[in-house]
Coordinates of N, CA and C in Angstrom, one line a residue:
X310 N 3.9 19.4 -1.0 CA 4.2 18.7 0.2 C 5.3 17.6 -0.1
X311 N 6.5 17.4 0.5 CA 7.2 16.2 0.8 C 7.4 15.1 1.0
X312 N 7.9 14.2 0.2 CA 6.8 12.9 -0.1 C 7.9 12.3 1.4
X313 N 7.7 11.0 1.7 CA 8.8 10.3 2.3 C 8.8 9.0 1.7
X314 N 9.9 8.9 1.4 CA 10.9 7.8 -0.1 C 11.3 6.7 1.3
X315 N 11.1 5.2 1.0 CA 11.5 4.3 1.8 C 11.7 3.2 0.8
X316 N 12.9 2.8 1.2 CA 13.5 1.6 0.2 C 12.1 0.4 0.2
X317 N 11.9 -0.1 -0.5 CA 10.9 -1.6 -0.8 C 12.0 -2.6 -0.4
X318 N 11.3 -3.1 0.2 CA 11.8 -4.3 0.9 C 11.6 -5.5 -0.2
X319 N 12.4 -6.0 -1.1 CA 12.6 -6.9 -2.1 C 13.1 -8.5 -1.4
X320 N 12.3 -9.3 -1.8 CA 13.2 -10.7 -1.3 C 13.6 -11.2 -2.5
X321 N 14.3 -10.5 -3.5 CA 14.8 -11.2 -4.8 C 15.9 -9.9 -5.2
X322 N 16.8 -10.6 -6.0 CA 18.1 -9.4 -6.5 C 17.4 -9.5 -7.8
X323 N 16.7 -9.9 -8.5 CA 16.8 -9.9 -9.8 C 15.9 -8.7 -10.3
X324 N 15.7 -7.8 -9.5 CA 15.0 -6.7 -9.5 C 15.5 -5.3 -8.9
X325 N 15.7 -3.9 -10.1 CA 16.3 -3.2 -9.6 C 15.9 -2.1 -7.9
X326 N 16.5 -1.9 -7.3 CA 16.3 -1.1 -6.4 C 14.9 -0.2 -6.3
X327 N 13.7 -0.6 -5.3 CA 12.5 0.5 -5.8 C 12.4 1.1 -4.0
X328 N 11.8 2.2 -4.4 CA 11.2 2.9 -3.4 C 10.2 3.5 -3.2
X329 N 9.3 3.6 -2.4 CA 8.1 3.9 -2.4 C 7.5 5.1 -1.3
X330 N 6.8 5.5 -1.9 CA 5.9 6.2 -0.8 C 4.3 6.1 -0.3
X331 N 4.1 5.8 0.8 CA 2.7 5.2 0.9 C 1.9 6.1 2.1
X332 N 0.9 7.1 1.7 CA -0.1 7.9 3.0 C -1.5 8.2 2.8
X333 N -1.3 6.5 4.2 CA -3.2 6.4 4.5 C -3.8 7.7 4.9
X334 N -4.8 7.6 4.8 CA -5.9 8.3 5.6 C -7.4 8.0 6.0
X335 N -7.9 8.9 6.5 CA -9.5 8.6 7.0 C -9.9 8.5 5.6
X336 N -9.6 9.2 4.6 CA -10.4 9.8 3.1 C -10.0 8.9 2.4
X337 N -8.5 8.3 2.2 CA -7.9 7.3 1.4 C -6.5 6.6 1.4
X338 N -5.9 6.6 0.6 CA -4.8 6.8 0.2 C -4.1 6.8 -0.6
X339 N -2.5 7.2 -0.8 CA -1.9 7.4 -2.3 C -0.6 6.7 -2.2
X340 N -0.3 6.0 -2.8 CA 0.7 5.2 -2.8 C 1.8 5.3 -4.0
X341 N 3.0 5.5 -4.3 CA 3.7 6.0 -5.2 C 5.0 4.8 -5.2
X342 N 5.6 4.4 -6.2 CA 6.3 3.5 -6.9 C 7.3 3.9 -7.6
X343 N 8.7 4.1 -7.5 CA 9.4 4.3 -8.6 C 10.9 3.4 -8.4
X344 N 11.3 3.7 -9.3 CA 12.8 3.0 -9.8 C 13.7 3.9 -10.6
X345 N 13.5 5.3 -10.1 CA 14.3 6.4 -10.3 C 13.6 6.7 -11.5
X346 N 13.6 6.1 -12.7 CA 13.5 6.3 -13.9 C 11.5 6.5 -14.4
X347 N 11.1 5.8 -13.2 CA 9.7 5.9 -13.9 C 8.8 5.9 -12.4
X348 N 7.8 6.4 -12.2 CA 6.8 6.9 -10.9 C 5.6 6.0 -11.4
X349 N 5.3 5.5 -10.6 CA 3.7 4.6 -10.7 C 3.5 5.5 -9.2
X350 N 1.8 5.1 -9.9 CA 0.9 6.1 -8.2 C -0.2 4.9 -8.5
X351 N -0.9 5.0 -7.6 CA -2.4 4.8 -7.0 C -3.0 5.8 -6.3
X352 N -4.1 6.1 -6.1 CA -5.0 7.1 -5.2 C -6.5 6.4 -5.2
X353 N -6.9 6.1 -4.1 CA -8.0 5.6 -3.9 C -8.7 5.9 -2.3
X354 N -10.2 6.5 -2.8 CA -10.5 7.0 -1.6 C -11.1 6.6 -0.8
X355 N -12.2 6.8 0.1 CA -12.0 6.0 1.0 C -12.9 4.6 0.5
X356 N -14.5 5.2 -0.3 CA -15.3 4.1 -0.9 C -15.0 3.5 -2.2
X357 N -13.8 4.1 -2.7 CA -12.8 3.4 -3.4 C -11.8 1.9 -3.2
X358 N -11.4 2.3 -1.2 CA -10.8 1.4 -0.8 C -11.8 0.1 -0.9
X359 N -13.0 0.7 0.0 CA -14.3 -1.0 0.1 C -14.7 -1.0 -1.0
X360 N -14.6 -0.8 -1.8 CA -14.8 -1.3 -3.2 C -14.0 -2.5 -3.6
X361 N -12.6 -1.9 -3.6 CA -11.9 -2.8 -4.0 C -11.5 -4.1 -2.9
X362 N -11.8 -3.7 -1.5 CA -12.2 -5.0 -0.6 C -13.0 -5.7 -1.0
X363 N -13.8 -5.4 -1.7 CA -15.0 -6.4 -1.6 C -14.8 -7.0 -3.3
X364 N -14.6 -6.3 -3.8 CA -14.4 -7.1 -5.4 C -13.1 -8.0 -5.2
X365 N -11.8 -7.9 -4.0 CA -11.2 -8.8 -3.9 C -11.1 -9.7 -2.6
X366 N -12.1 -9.7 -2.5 CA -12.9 -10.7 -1.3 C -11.9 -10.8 -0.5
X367 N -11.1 -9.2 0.5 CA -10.1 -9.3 1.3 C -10.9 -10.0 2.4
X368 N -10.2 -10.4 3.9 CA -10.9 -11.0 4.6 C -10.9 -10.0 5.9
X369 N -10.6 -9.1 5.4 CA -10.6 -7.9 6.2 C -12.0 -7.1 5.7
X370 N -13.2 -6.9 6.5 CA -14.1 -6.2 5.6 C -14.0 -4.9 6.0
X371 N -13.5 -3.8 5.3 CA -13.0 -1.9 5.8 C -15.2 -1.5 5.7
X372 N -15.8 -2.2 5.2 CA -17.0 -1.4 5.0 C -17.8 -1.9 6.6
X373 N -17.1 -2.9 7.4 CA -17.9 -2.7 8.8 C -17.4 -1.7 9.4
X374 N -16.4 -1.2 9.8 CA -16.5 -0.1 10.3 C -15.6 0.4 10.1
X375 N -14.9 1.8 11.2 CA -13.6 2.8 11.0 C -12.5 1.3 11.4
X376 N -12.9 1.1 12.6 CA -11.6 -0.1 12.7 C -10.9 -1.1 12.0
X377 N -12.1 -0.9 11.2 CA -11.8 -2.7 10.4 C -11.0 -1.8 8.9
X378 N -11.3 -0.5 8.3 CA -10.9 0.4 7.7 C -9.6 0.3 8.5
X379 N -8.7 0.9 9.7 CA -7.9 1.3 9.6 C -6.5 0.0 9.9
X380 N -7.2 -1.0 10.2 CA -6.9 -2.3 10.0 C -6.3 -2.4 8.6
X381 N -7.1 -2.3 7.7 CA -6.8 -3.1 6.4 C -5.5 -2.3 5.7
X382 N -6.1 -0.9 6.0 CA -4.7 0.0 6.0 C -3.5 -0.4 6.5
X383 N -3.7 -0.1 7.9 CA -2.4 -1.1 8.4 C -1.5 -2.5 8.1
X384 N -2.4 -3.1 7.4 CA -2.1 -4.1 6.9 C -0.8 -4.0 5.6
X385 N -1.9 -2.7 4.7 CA -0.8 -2.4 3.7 C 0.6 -2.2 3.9
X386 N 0.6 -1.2 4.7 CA 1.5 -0.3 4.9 C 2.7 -1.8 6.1
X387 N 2.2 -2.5 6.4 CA 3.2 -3.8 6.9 C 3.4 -4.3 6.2
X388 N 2.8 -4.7 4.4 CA 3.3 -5.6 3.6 C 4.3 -4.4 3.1
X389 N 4.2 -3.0 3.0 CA 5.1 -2.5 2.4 C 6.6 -2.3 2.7
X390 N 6.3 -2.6 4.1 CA 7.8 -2.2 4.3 C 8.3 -3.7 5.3
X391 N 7.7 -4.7 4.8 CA 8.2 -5.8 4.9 C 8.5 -6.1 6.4
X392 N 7.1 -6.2 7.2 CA 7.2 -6.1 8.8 C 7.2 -8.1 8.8
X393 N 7.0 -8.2 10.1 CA 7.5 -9.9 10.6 C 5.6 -10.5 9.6
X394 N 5.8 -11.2 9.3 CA 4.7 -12.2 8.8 C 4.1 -12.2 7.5
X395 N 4.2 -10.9 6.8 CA 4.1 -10.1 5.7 C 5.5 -10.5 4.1
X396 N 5.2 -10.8 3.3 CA 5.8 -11.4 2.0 C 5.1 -10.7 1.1
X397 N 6.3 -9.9 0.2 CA 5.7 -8.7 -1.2 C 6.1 -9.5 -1.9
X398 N 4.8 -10.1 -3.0 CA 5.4 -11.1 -4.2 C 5.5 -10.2 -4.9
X399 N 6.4 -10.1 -5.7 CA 7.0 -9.9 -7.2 C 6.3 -10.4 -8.3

């Protein structure tokens, strides 16, 4: 399947060019990282995600329900591509 590559939205030059690809789902998601030269991933599924909600005490809880799940998603996917209110620290 064909990934879709979108520039990372960087607020610093001191960092080369990255691009990413990021696709939620009901089940999970998989998130991919590179800089031409090297591929970082994640894959986490869906009791994977509230897991890691809750061990990082997001304030989004995905384990009340689908909404609050597809919330937290959403959330990601706005820090990813650098939507209004959303800041990617480096």
């Amino acid at each position: 399947m064909a990934r879709n590559w979108e520039r990372l939205p960087l607020y610093s030059n001191s960092y080369p060019p990255l691009l990413f690809s990021y696709e939620p789902s009901s089940e999970g998601y998989e998130v991919f990282l590179t800089d031409l030269g090297h591929v970082w991933s994640e894959s986490l599924s869906h009791k994977q995600i509230i897991d890691r909600a809750a061990k990082d005490d997001t304030s989004i809880d995905p384990s009340q329900d689908e909404d609050q799940y597809s919330v937290l998603l959403q959330k990601i996917n706005d820090a990813l591509h650098g939507s209004k209110g959303c800041l990617l620290y480096t």
